[in-house]
Short mmCIF file of C-alpha atoms in Angstrom, two decimals:
data_model
loop_
_atom_site.label_atom_id
_atom_site.label_comp_id
_atom_site.label_asym_id
_atom_site.label_seq_id
_atom_site.Cartn_x
_atom_site.Cartn_y
_atom_site.Cartn_z
CA MET A 1 0.00 0.00 0.00
CA GLU A 2 2.82 2.34 0.93
CA MET A 3 4.51 1.63 -2.40
CA PHE A 4 1.27 2.18 -4.27
CA LYS A 5 0.92 5.59 -2.60
CA THR A 6 4.47 6.53 -3.55
CA LEU A 7 3.83 5.54 -7.17
CA ILE A 8 0.62 7.60 -7.33
CA ILE A 9 2.42 10.60 -5.88
CA ILE A 10 5.28 10.21 -8.37
CA LEU A 11 2.82 9.93 -11.27
CA LEU A 12 0.68 12.91 -10.28
CA SER A 13 3.58 15.15 -9.39
CA SER A 14 5.38 14.44 -12.67
CA VAL A 15 2.21 15.16 -14.67
CA LEU A 16 1.05 18.28 -12.85
CA VAL A 17 3.60 19.80 -10.48
CA ASP A 18 6.91 19.06 -12.17
CA ASN A 19 5.54 19.16 -15.69
CA TYR A 20 8.60 18.97 -17.92
CA VAL A 21 7.43 21.58 -20.40
CA LEU A 22 5.56 23.99 -18.17
CA SER A 23 7.55 23.87 -14.93
CA ARG A 24 11.03 22.64 -15.84
CA PHE A 25 11.08 24.21 -19.32
CA LEU A 26 12.50 21.15 -21.09
CA GLY A 27 11.33 20.02 -24.52
CA ILE A 28 10.18 23.48 -25.61
CA CYS A 29 11.18 22.91 -29.25
CA PRO A 30 8.44 20.38 -30.15
CA PHE A 31 6.09 22.17 -27.74
CA LEU A 32 6.22 25.25 -29.97
CA GLY A 33 6.87 23.47 -33.26
CA VAL A 34 4.21 20.73 -33.46
CA SER A 35 1.40 22.25 -31.42
CA LYS A 36 -0.45 23.88 -34.32
CA LYS A 37 -2.85 21.02 -34.92
CA LEU A 38 -4.46 18.81 -32.31
CA ASP A 39 -3.87 15.50 -34.09
CA GLN A 40 -0.18 16.18 -34.72
CA ALA A 41 0.27 17.44 -31.16
CA THR A 42 -1.32 14.26 -29.82
CA GLY A 43 0.85 12.12 -32.10
CA MET A 44 3.98 13.91 -30.93
CA GLY A 45 2.94 13.61 -27.28
CA VAL A 46 2.34 9.89 -27.60
CA ALA A 47 5.62 9.39 -29.49
CA VAL A 48 7.58 11.24 -26.79
CA THR A 49 5.83 9.25 -24.05
CA VAL A 50 6.75 5.98 -25.76
CA VAL A 51 10.35 7.11 -26.26
CA MET A 52 10.59 8.17 -22.60
CA LEU A 53 9.30 4.81 -21.39
CA ILE A 54 11.59 2.75 -23.64
CA ALA A 55 14.54 5.03 -22.92
CA THR A 56 14.05 4.64 -19.17
CA ALA A 57 13.68 0.89 -19.49
CA ALA A 58 17.00 0.80 -21.36
CA THR A 59 19.01 3.40 -19.44
CA TRP A 60 18.13 2.40 -15.86
CA PRO A 61 19.70 -1.09 -16.03
CA ILE A 62 22.67 0.26 -17.99
CA GLN A 63 23.31 2.91 -15.32
CA TYR A 64 23.14 0.48 -12.41
CA TYR A 65 24.51 -2.74 -13.90
CA VAL A 66 27.09 -1.41 -16.37
CA LEU A 67 28.19 2.13 -15.55
CA ASP A 68 27.99 2.06 -11.74
CA ALA A 69 29.33 -1.50 -11.57
CA LEU A 70 32.42 -0.49 -13.54
CA GLY A 71 32.77 2.90 -11.81
CA LEU A 72 32.04 4.77 -15.04
CA GLY A 73 29.25 7.04 -13.70
CA TYR A 74 30.80 10.02 -15.50
CA LEU A 75 29.87 8.46 -18.86
CA GLN A 76 26.17 8.84 -18.02
CA ASN A 77 25.36 11.77 -20.34
CA ILE A 78 27.08 10.48 -23.44
CA VAL A 79 25.83 6.90 -23.03
CA PHE A 80 22.24 8.05 -22.46
CA ILE A 81 22.34 10.31 -25.51
CA LEU A 82 23.62 7.42 -27.60
CA ILE A 83 20.89 5.09 -26.36
CA ILE A 84 18.10 7.62 -26.84
CA ALA A 85 19.28 8.40 -30.38
CA THR A 86 19.26 4.71 -31.24
CA LEU A 87 15.78 4.20 -29.80
CA VAL A 88 14.38 7.18 -31.71
CA GLN A 89 15.83 5.84 -34.94
CA MET A 90 14.20 2.48 -34.21
CA ILE A 91 10.84 4.08 -33.56
CA GLU A 92 11.15 6.08 -36.76
CA LEU A 93 11.81 2.91 -38.74
CA LEU A 94 8.83 1.17 -37.20
CA LEU A 95 6.51 4.16 -37.61
CA ARG A 96 7.47 4.53 -41.25
CA ARG A 97 6.62 0.91 -41.82
CA PHE A 98 3.43 0.64 -39.79
CA SER A 99 1.97 4.15 -39.66
CA PRO A 100 3.13 6.22 -42.66
CA ALA A 101 0.50 8.90 -41.98
CA LEU A 102 1.80 9.65 -38.48
CA HIS A 103 5.37 9.46 -39.77
CA LYS A 104 4.56 12.07 -42.40
CA GLY A 105 2.64 14.23 -39.94
CA LEU A 106 5.47 14.37 -37.41
CA GLY A 107 7.96 15.09 -40.18
CA VAL A 108 11.28 16.51 -39.02
CA TYR A 109 10.15 16.61 -35.38
CA LEU A 110 10.34 12.84 -35.07
CA PRO A 111 14.13 12.64 -35.55
CA LEU A 112 14.31 15.74 -33.38
CA ILE A 113 13.07 13.70 -30.39
CA THR A 114 16.65 12.42 -30.49
CA THR A 115 17.81 15.73 -29.15
CA ASN A 116 14.67 16.41 -27.11
CA CYS A 117 16.06 17.42 -23.74
CA ALA A 118 12.88 16.27 -21.98
CA VAL A 119 13.74 12.64 -22.78
CA LEU A 120 17.33 12.97 -21.58
CA GLY A 121 16.07 14.96 -18.59
CA VAL A 122 13.66 12.23 -17.54
CA THR A 123 16.27 9.46 -17.73
CA ILE A 124 18.89 11.44 -15.84
CA ASN A 125 16.46 12.74 -13.20
CA ASN A 126 15.25 9.20 -12.52
CA ILE A 127 18.81 8.25 -11.60
CA LEU A 128 19.43 11.48 -9.62
CA ASP A 129 16.23 11.00 -7.60
CA GLY A 130 17.36 7.47 -6.70
CA TYR A 131 14.17 5.85 -8.00
CA THR A 132 13.83 2.08 -8.23
CA PHE A 133 13.15 0.59 -11.66
CA ILE A 134 9.36 0.58 -11.18
CA GLU A 135 9.37 4.09 -9.77
CA SER A 136 11.47 5.23 -12.73
CA MET A 137 9.01 3.72 -15.20
CA VAL A 138 6.05 5.37 -13.45
CA SER A 139 7.90 8.67 -13.35
CA SER A 140 8.65 8.53 -17.10
CA LEU A 141 5.06 7.60 -17.83
CA GLY A 142 3.97 10.61 -15.79
CA CYS A 143 6.43 12.91 -17.55
CA GLY A 144 5.27 11.64 -20.93
CA LEU A 145 1.63 12.15 -20.00
CA GLY A 146 2.50 15.60 -18.70
CA PHE A 147 4.14 16.42 -22.02
CA LEU A 148 1.07 15.08 -23.86
CA LEU A 149 -1.21 17.16 -21.64
CA ALA A 150 0.82 20.31 -22.28
CA MET A 151 0.82 19.67 -26.04
CA VAL A 152 -2.94 19.05 -26.19
CA LEU A 153 -3.79 22.07 -24.02
CA PHE A 154 -1.50 24.30 -26.01
CA SER A 155 -2.75 23.15 -29.42
CA GLY A 156 -6.28 23.99 -28.30
CA LEU A 157 -5.14 27.40 -27.20
CA ARG A 158 -3.28 28.00 -30.45
CA SER A 159 -6.31 27.23 -32.57
CA ARG A 160 -8.16 29.89 -30.59
CA ILE A 161 -5.27 32.32 -31.09
CA ASP A 162 -5.40 31.70 -34.85
CA GLU A 163 -8.98 32.87 -34.96
CA SER A 164 -8.63 36.02 -32.94
CA ASN A 165 -7.68 39.50 -33.95
CA ILE A 166 -4.19 40.04 -32.54
CA PRO A 167 -2.44 43.43 -32.55
CA ALA A 168 0.18 43.42 -35.30
CA PRO A 169 3.32 43.56 -33.08
CA PHE A 170 2.24 40.41 -31.20
CA ARG A 171 1.38 38.24 -34.20
CA GLY A 172 3.15 34.94 -34.72
CA LEU A 173 5.75 33.70 -32.27
CA ALA A 174 5.30 36.57 -29.77
CA VAL A 175 1.70 35.77 -28.87
CA THR A 176 2.50 32.05 -28.86
CA LEU A 177 5.20 32.54 -26.24
CA ILE A 178 2.94 34.78 -24.15
CA ALA A 179 0.22 32.12 -24.24
CA ALA A 180 2.78 29.46 -23.23
CA SER A 181 3.81 31.54 -20.24
CA PHE A 182 0.17 31.84 -19.13
CA ILE A 183 -0.30 28.07 -19.20
CA SER A 184 2.94 27.73 -17.27
CA LEU A 185 1.66 30.19 -14.64
CA ALA A 186 -1.58 28.25 -14.38
CA PHE A 187 0.38 25.04 -13.71
CA MET A 188 2.18 26.70 -10.81
CA GLY A 189 -1.15 26.51 -9.00
CA PHE A 190 -0.60 22.77 -8.60
CA GLY A 191 2.48 23.33 -6.43
CA GLY A 192 2.16 21.70 -3.01
CA ILE A 193 -1.08 19.90 -3.77
CA VAL A 194 0.19 16.44 -4.64
CA GLU A 195 2.52 15.98 -1.66
CA ASN A 196 -0.40 16.40 0.71
CA ILE A 197 -2.92 14.38 -1.27
CA PHE A 198 -2.81 11.43 1.19
CA ALA A 199 -2.21 13.49 4.31
CA MET B 1 43.68 1.12 -17.70
CA GLU B 2 40.49 2.87 -16.66
CA ILE B 3 40.25 4.76 -19.91
CA LEU B 4 40.52 1.47 -21.76
CA ILE B 5 37.50 0.10 -19.87
CA ALA B 6 35.52 3.26 -20.59
CA PHE B 7 36.49 3.03 -24.25
CA LEU B 8 35.50 -0.63 -24.48
CA VAL B 9 32.15 -0.04 -22.75
CA MET B 10 31.30 2.77 -25.13
CA LEU B 11 32.39 0.68 -28.08
CA ALA B 12 30.25 -2.25 -26.94
CA ILE B 13 27.15 -0.12 -26.46
CA ALA B 14 27.63 1.62 -29.80
CA LEU B 15 28.18 -1.72 -31.56
CA VAL B 16 25.00 -3.23 -30.10
CA ALA B 17 23.06 -0.12 -31.16
CA ALA B 18 24.51 -0.19 -34.67
CA VAL B 19 23.79 -3.89 -35.17
CA LEU B 20 20.26 -3.48 -33.83
CA LEU B 21 19.55 -0.55 -36.15
CA SER B 22 20.94 -2.18 -39.27
CA VAL B 23 19.04 -5.41 -38.62
CA LEU B 24 15.81 -3.49 -38.05
CA SER B 25 16.25 -1.31 -41.09
CA HIS B 26 16.82 -4.47 -43.13
CA PHE B 27 13.70 -6.24 -41.87
CA PHE B 28 11.35 -3.28 -41.72
CA ALA B 29 12.49 -1.53 -44.88
CA VAL B 30 9.69 0.22 -46.73
CA GLU B 31 9.54 -0.97 -50.28
CA GLU B 32 8.94 1.90 -52.63
CA ASN B 33 7.79 1.55 -56.17
CA PRO B 34 10.91 2.33 -58.28
CA LEU B 35 8.68 4.07 -60.81
CA LYS B 36 7.38 6.34 -58.05
CA VAL B 37 10.93 7.27 -57.03
CA GLN B 38 11.79 8.00 -60.65
CA ILE B 39 8.71 10.19 -61.15
CA ARG B 40 9.25 11.94 -57.86
CA ALA B 41 12.77 12.91 -58.91
CA CYS B 42 11.32 14.46 -62.05
CA LEU B 43 8.72 16.60 -60.24
CA PRO B 44 9.83 20.01 -58.98
CA GLY B 45 9.39 19.07 -55.30
CA ILE B 46 7.93 22.34 -54.06
CA ASN B 47 4.76 20.59 -52.79
CA CYS B 48 2.49 23.37 -54.02
CA GLY B 49 -0.55 21.11 -54.30
CA ALA B 50 -1.68 22.62 -57.59
CA CYS B 51 -2.10 19.13 -59.07
CA GLY B 52 -4.83 18.41 -56.54
CA TYR B 53 -2.70 15.97 -54.52
CA LYS B 54 -1.15 16.55 -51.11
CA GLY B 55 2.31 17.16 -52.49
CA CYS B 56 4.80 15.89 -55.03
CA ASP B 57 5.12 12.56 -53.18
CA ASP B 58 1.39 11.99 -53.30
CA TYR B 59 1.12 12.87 -56.98
CA ALA B 60 4.08 10.64 -57.85
CA ALA B 61 2.47 7.74 -55.96
CA ALA B 62 -0.83 8.28 -57.78
CA LEU B 63 0.98 8.41 -61.14
CA ALA B 64 2.91 5.23 -60.40
CA GLU B 65 -0.33 3.42 -59.65
CA GLY B 66 -1.76 4.59 -62.93
CA GLY B 67 -5.02 6.14 -64.12
CA VAL B 68 -3.88 9.70 -63.46
CA LYS B 69 -3.16 12.36 -66.03
CA PRO B 70 0.57 13.16 -66.32
CA ASN B 71 -0.03 16.82 -67.16
CA LEU B 72 -1.30 18.14 -63.83
CA CYS B 73 1.93 19.66 -62.52
CA ILE B 74 1.53 23.42 -62.89
CA PRO B 75 5.06 24.59 -61.98
CA GLY B 76 6.59 21.79 -64.06
CA ALA B 77 4.53 22.76 -67.12
CA GLN B 78 4.96 21.05 -70.49
CA GLN B 79 8.48 19.80 -69.90
CA VAL B 80 7.65 17.75 -66.80
CA ALA B 81 4.37 16.57 -68.34
CA ASP B 82 6.31 15.15 -71.31
CA GLN B 83 8.92 13.45 -69.14
CA ILE B 84 6.31 11.81 -66.91
CA ALA B 85 4.24 10.69 -69.89
CA GLU B 86 7.34 8.98 -71.27
CA MET B 87 8.05 7.24 -67.92
CA ILE B 88 4.59 5.82 -67.45
CA GLY B 89 4.32 4.98 -71.13
CA ALA B 90 1.37 7.25 -71.79
CA GLU B 91 0.93 9.52 -74.75
CA SER B 92 2.16 13.02 -74.16
CA GLN B 93 -0.73 15.36 -73.58
CA PRO B 94 -0.77 19.09 -73.96
CA PHE B 95 -0.22 20.81 -70.63
CA GLU B 96 -3.32 22.48 -69.23
CA ASP B 97 -2.94 25.66 -67.30
CA LYS B 98 -5.42 25.84 -64.45
CA ILE B 99 -6.79 28.94 -62.82
CA ALA B 100 -8.83 29.68 -59.75
CA PHE B 101 -12.56 30.12 -60.11
CA VAL B 102 -15.03 31.47 -57.52
CA ALA B 103 -18.32 29.58 -57.75
CA CYS B 104 -20.62 32.37 -56.59
CA ASN B 105 -22.53 35.08 -58.36
CA GLY B 106 -24.34 36.48 -55.34
CA HIS B 107 -23.44 40.10 -55.92
CA CYS B 108 -25.07 42.97 -54.04
CA GLU B 109 -28.15 43.10 -56.28
CA ALA B 110 -28.84 39.37 -56.35
CA THR B 111 -28.68 38.60 -52.63
CA PHE B 112 -28.84 40.45 -49.33
CA ARG B 113 -27.42 40.42 -45.81
CA LYS B 114 -29.49 38.60 -43.20
CA ALA B 115 -27.71 40.29 -40.31
CA LYS B 116 -25.32 43.08 -39.52
CA TYR B 117 -21.91 41.64 -38.70
CA GLU B 118 -19.46 43.78 -36.78
CA GLY B 119 -16.80 41.26 -35.75
CA VAL B 120 -13.31 40.60 -37.04
CA ASP B 121 -13.42 41.35 -40.73
CA THR B 122 -12.21 38.06 -42.16
CA CYS B 123 -14.32 35.44 -43.94
CA ARG B 124 -13.07 32.81 -41.53
CA ALA B 125 -14.26 34.67 -38.44
CA ALA B 126 -17.57 35.69 -40.05
CA SER B 127 -18.36 32.16 -41.20
CA MET B 128 -17.91 30.86 -37.66
CA LEU B 129 -20.87 32.99 -36.52
CA TYR B 130 -23.97 31.21 -37.83
CA GLY B 131 -22.34 30.66 -41.22
CA GLY B 132 -21.77 34.34 -41.90
CA ASP B 133 -23.95 37.35 -42.48
CA GLY B 134 -25.00 36.59 -46.06
CA ALA B 135 -28.53 35.39 -46.85
CA CYS B 136 -26.97 32.40 -48.63
CA VAL B 137 -24.87 30.28 -46.25
CA TYR B 138 -23.00 28.73 -49.19
CA GLY B 139 -22.03 31.98 -50.89
CA CYS B 140 -19.08 34.32 -50.91
CA LEU B 141 -18.84 36.40 -47.74
CA GLY B 142 -16.80 39.11 -49.40
CA TYR B 143 -14.31 39.84 -46.64
CA GLY B 144 -11.46 38.95 -48.94
CA ASP B 145 -9.51 36.18 -47.18
CA CYS B 146 -8.69 34.80 -50.62
CA ALA B 147 -7.57 38.19 -51.88
CA ASN B 148 -5.22 38.52 -48.92
CA ALA B 149 -3.85 35.02 -49.47
CA CYS B 150 -3.19 35.59 -53.18
CA PRO B 151 0.52 36.10 -53.83
CA ALA B 152 -0.12 37.53 -57.30
CA ASP B 153 -2.78 40.00 -56.22
CA ALA B 154 -5.12 38.37 -58.73
CA ILE B 155 -8.35 38.44 -56.70
CA CYS B 156 -10.57 41.50 -56.58
CA LEU B 157 -13.68 42.12 -54.51
CA ILE B 158 -16.32 43.43 -56.88
CA ASP B 159 -19.91 44.09 -55.78
CA GLY B 160 -19.33 42.11 -52.58
CA ILE B 161 -17.91 38.94 -54.12
CA ALA B 162 -14.43 37.75 -54.98
CA ARG B 163 -13.47 37.66 -58.64
CA VAL B 164 -10.32 36.21 -60.15
CA ASN B 165 -8.27 38.25 -62.56
CA THR B 166 -7.39 35.47 -65.00
CA ALA B 167 -4.48 37.33 -66.50
CA ARG B 168 -2.73 37.40 -63.12
CA CYS B 169 -3.68 34.01 -61.62
CA LEU B 170 -0.64 31.75 -61.19
CA GLY B 171 -2.61 28.61 -60.39
CA CYS B 172 -0.99 28.22 -56.98
CA THR B 173 -4.25 27.06 -55.25
CA LEU B 174 -3.53 29.10 -52.10
CA CYS B 175 -6.97 30.72 -52.28
CA THR B 176 -8.79 27.38 -52.58
CA THR B 177 -7.65 26.32 -49.12
CA THR B 178 -8.22 29.75 -47.59
CA CYS B 179 -11.92 30.09 -48.46
CA PRO B 180 -14.01 28.89 -45.47
CA LYS B 181 -16.92 28.18 -47.82
CA ASN B 182 -14.78 26.09 -50.22
CA LEU B 183 -16.05 28.21 -53.08
CA ILE B 184 -12.83 28.37 -55.06
CA SER B 185 -11.75 25.53 -57.28
CA MET B 186 -9.18 25.14 -60.05
CA ILE B 187 -10.56 24.82 -63.56
CA PRO B 188 -8.83 24.46 -66.95
CA GLN B 189 -8.00 27.88 -68.32
CA LYS B 190 -9.74 27.32 -71.65
CA THR B 191 -13.02 26.57 -69.89
CA ASN B 192 -15.85 28.89 -70.72
CA THR B 193 -18.86 27.09 -69.25
CA VAL B 194 -19.09 27.21 -65.47
CA VAL B 195 -21.62 26.87 -62.65
CA MET B 196 -21.49 30.10 -60.69
CA CYS B 197 -23.24 28.84 -57.61
CA ASN B 198 -22.45 26.69 -54.59
CA ASN B 199 -25.92 26.61 -52.99
CA LYS B 200 -27.00 23.08 -52.08
CA GLN B 201 -30.40 24.05 -50.71
CA LYS B 202 -33.61 23.05 -52.46
CA GLY B 203 -34.83 25.25 -55.30
CA ALA B 204 -37.27 27.50 -53.44
CA GLN B 205 -34.92 28.11 -50.50
CA ALA B 206 -31.99 28.78 -52.80
CA ARG B 207 -34.03 31.20 -54.85
CA LYS B 208 -35.11 33.04 -51.72
CA ALA B 209 -31.49 33.46 -50.64
CA CYS B 210 -30.18 34.63 -54.01
CA LYS B 211 -31.66 35.48 -57.39
CA ASN B 212 -28.71 33.92 -59.21
CA ALA B 213 -28.72 30.62 -57.32
CA CYS B 214 -28.92 27.18 -58.91
CA ILE B 215 -32.45 25.93 -58.21
CA ALA B 216 -31.70 22.35 -59.27
CA CYS B 217 -34.37 22.36 -62.03
CA LYS B 218 -32.28 19.84 -64.03
CA LYS B 219 -33.03 21.58 -67.32
CA CYS B 220 -29.29 21.66 -68.05
CA GLU B 221 -29.02 17.94 -67.35
CA LYS B 222 -31.74 17.17 -69.91
CA VAL B 223 -30.44 19.47 -72.59
CA CYS B 224 -26.77 18.48 -72.42
CA PRO B 225 -25.88 16.38 -75.50
CA HIS B 226 -22.65 15.06 -73.97
CA ASP B 227 -23.91 13.85 -70.57
CA ALA B 228 -21.43 16.24 -68.99
CA ILE B 229 -23.68 18.06 -66.52
CA HIS B 230 -25.47 16.54 -63.57
CA VAL B 231 -27.39 17.89 -60.61
CA VAL B 232 -25.84 16.51 -57.43
CA ASP B 233 -27.08 17.71 -54.01
CA ASN B 234 -29.34 20.31 -55.63
CA LEU B 235 -26.43 21.81 -57.51
CA ALA B 236 -25.41 21.53 -61.16
CA ASN B 237 -21.99 19.98 -61.63
CA ILE B 238 -19.94 19.98 -64.84
CA ASP B 239 -17.58 17.16 -65.75
CA TYR B 240 -14.88 18.98 -67.72
CA SER B 241 -13.52 15.81 -69.26
CA LYS B 242 -16.81 15.52 -71.22
CA CYS B 243 -17.88 19.15 -71.64
CA THR B 244 -17.37 20.55 -75.14
CA HIS B 245 -18.50 24.06 -74.25
CA CYS B 246 -21.43 23.88 -76.68
CA GLU B 247 -23.35 26.26 -74.40
CA ALA B 248 -26.64 24.40 -74.76
CA CYS B 249 -27.06 24.45 -70.97
CA VAL B 250 -26.21 28.12 -70.71
CA LYS B 251 -29.10 29.00 -73.03
CA GLU B 252 -31.48 26.80 -71.06
CA CYS B 253 -30.60 27.91 -67.49
CA PRO B 254 -33.50 29.92 -66.04
CA THR B 255 -31.56 31.67 -63.28
CA GLY B 256 -28.36 32.31 -65.18
CA CYS B 257 -26.13 30.44 -62.76
CA LEU B 258 -24.64 28.61 -65.74
CA LYS B 259 -22.50 31.09 -67.52
CA THR B 260 -20.04 31.47 -70.33
CA ALA B 261 -17.11 33.81 -70.28
CA VAL B 262 -17.51 34.39 -66.58
CA PHE B 263 -14.17 35.92 -66.19
CA PRO B 264 -14.63 39.61 -65.71
CA ASP B 265 -12.41 41.76 -67.80
CA LEU B 266 -10.53 43.31 -64.96
CA PRO B 267 -7.96 45.84 -65.97
CA GLU B 268 -4.70 43.96 -65.71
CA GLY B 269 -3.07 46.66 -63.65
CA ILE B 270 -5.51 46.59 -60.74
CA GLY B 271 -5.51 44.13 -57.83
CA HIS B 272 -7.22 44.04 -54.44
CA LYS B 273 -4.15 45.05 -52.50
CA GLU B 274 -3.43 47.91 -54.87
CA LEU B 275 -6.99 49.17 -54.48
CA LEU B 276 -6.55 49.17 -50.73
CA GLY B 277 -3.34 51.08 -51.20
#
């Protein structure tokens, strides 16, 4: 029961409180780039979630059973980047084969997940926080869902922005960034809620 | 010694990754039609969409599967049309220039406004509010989204409706995707018989909304000697692969929504943006 509680808290806090895009400001590139249309934003969110999960499943054992065992902890960054890049390439291959429409829709942003700092951030933070394997997986699932949530919310907001009459100096990227900062502010309201959810 | 271990660990991980990727790419390779690749290389690759497909890739795929005309690429013009015809073994056809056409003749005297609209002055915003302020929900709203989208300044707003200046139209299709009423389509440039209406309501309702509307009386359908015109969803529809422009339907049409020589003789020097200054 205690473990179940911990997992719920990890999941909720990584979705809402420590949202990677809106609170930690990681993974902003696809957040701004692919959030124009709801279906593409959802596709990107799901793709990142899958990559985060697989990346965590691959990097956690490598950190503990290879790097730490051999005293090579300092290789963490470069090894994780290598593994994430490989996994993204694999997912691209599989998507191209089994879902050409999604592959086409994501376009250049799919290979860009390779360098998406949110994915690297999740894998490294899982190690830094000292999570067990299961906790790490739940945390990456939460981070992925948080990313998906941010993408979906923001794509909805952007379609409203498209239809409104914006003063000329704010058109384009300016108003998009302002809108992003408002969502980020709104997410700050979650601070402190999750820790006390079972209190 | 330690650096050797680090080196070997990195090498091992990289090797596993490389082997995994090359095996996967071998087993899950996407087989592409070689003809498609060949055709794709021949197309200009600017993905303008003027051919009616989603981009050069889509058009190449459709060509490789067959049954599609090889002369639809507007930027490629005659040269590309000839090359593609040779590749797919079809006879070379003369290249057809296509131009934008606005299927509405609801000018100020023919129709009226059902409400006074004071919102954002774009067609897109107006159409989101109960389909716009025009009496006909299918017709041109006249706020000029298409004119603003046109890179060649070829669309003018005359008497409350958009009109295409044929001398300036590039055939880029940007206006067709901008119009919230989907009024604008691409038609062969030599065409001179067109349906200038988009109203899919029944005759009486259409007539009430606009004097120039198609009332789906089917007179054109009966009189056409080439079986080229049909009334679908209460709206006359011309199949340009059969139409010979004999104008039999134009003479028969009671409301005048079938027209010849629809293209207004706009002075070549004037465009919407120039009029606005």
